[in-house]
Short mmCIF file of C-alpha atoms in Angstrom, two decimals:
data_model
loop_
_atom_site.label_atom_id
_atom_site.label_comp_id
_atom_site.label_asym_id
_atom_site.label_seq_id
_atom_site.Cartn_x
_atom_site.Cartn_y
_atom_site.Cartn_z
CA TRP A 3 203.37 79.82 -37.21
CA ASP A 4 205.95 77.49 -35.87
CA GLN A 5 209.57 78.35 -36.61
CA ARG A 6 209.90 74.87 -38.41
CA ILE A 7 207.11 75.99 -40.85
CA LYS A 8 208.82 79.21 -41.44
CA ASP A 9 212.01 77.42 -42.32
CA THR A 10 210.27 75.07 -44.67
CA TYR A 11 208.90 78.12 -46.72
CA ARG A 12 212.14 80.08 -46.75
CA GLU A 13 213.30 80.47 -50.36
CA ALA A 14 210.42 78.17 -51.43
CA THR A 15 208.35 78.40 -54.56
CA VAL A 16 204.91 77.66 -53.56
CA ALA A 17 201.93 76.79 -55.96
CA VAL A 18 198.39 77.79 -54.66
CA LEU A 19 195.44 76.26 -56.16
CA GLY A 20 191.91 77.74 -55.49
CA ALA A 21 193.51 81.11 -54.31
CA THR A 22 190.30 83.05 -55.42
CA GLY A 23 188.10 80.78 -53.34
CA PHE A 24 187.38 81.16 -49.57
CA VAL A 25 189.92 78.80 -48.15
CA GLY A 26 192.43 79.79 -50.70
CA ARG A 27 192.23 83.37 -50.04
CA HIS A 28 192.69 82.70 -46.16
CA TYR A 29 195.65 80.37 -46.91
CA LEU A 30 197.38 83.06 -49.22
CA HIS A 31 196.95 85.63 -46.50
CA ASP A 32 198.50 83.41 -43.72
CA LEU A 33 201.24 82.38 -46.11
CA PHE A 34 202.11 86.07 -46.77
CA ASN A 35 201.60 87.22 -43.24
CA GLN A 36 203.82 84.54 -41.83
CA ALA A 37 206.50 83.61 -44.61
CA GLY A 38 206.03 86.23 -47.20
CA VAL A 39 209.44 87.99 -47.13
CA ASP A 40 211.22 84.76 -47.02
CA LEU A 41 209.34 83.12 -50.04
CA HIS A 42 210.99 82.93 -53.39
CA GLN A 43 207.87 82.82 -55.50
CA VAL A 44 204.19 82.11 -55.23
CA SER A 45 202.44 80.92 -58.31
CA VAL A 46 198.46 81.13 -58.24
CA LEU A 47 196.53 79.14 -60.79
CA THR A 48 193.15 80.49 -61.46
CA ARG A 49 190.53 79.77 -64.14
CA ASN A 50 190.69 83.22 -65.49
CA PRO A 51 193.75 85.23 -64.44
CA GLN A 52 192.24 88.47 -65.85
CA GLY A 53 188.67 87.84 -64.41
CA PRO A 54 187.12 89.61 -61.45
CA ALA A 55 187.98 87.03 -58.79
CA ALA A 56 191.77 86.98 -59.57
CA ARG A 57 191.83 90.81 -59.64
CA GLN A 58 190.10 90.86 -56.14
CA MET A 59 192.52 88.27 -54.86
CA LEU A 60 195.47 90.22 -56.00
CA ASP A 61 193.99 93.49 -54.49
CA SER A 62 193.56 91.85 -51.17
CA VAL A 63 197.15 90.72 -51.03
CA LYS A 64 199.02 93.61 -52.59
CA GLU A 65 199.68 95.21 -49.19
CA LEU A 66 201.05 91.98 -47.50
CA PRO A 67 204.81 91.33 -47.10
CA GLY A 68 206.34 89.64 -50.19
CA SER A 69 203.14 90.06 -52.28
CA ALA A 70 205.27 91.28 -55.28
CA LYS A 71 206.31 87.69 -55.78
CA VAL A 72 202.91 86.48 -56.86
CA THR A 73 202.36 85.29 -60.44
CA VAL A 74 198.95 84.47 -61.80
CA SER A 75 198.58 81.83 -64.34
CA PRO A 76 195.65 80.09 -66.07
CA GLY A 77 194.98 76.77 -64.39
CA ASP A 78 191.96 75.59 -66.15
CA HIS A 79 192.30 74.63 -69.83
CA LEU A 80 188.46 74.21 -70.21
CA ASP A 81 187.95 78.00 -70.77
CA LEU A 82 185.57 78.28 -67.94
CA GLN A 83 184.86 81.72 -66.55
CA ASP A 84 184.86 82.76 -62.92
#
């Protein structure tokens, strides 16, 4: 990532929609690999924060720098399952 992008994310709070999907998972990995230690917080919205897709996403990022800054929240009020 360009230094300007790293500077943009420094101390930022980032909301990630669709982090349990294909593109979202890759974005989340790139975000943590490039700016993880500089981030303030990452809020991930998912349909079912206790579901298997959310657990799999959290497991996949737990070893990345800054991953302790992730909070997972319900992002779908229609009560849909993964």
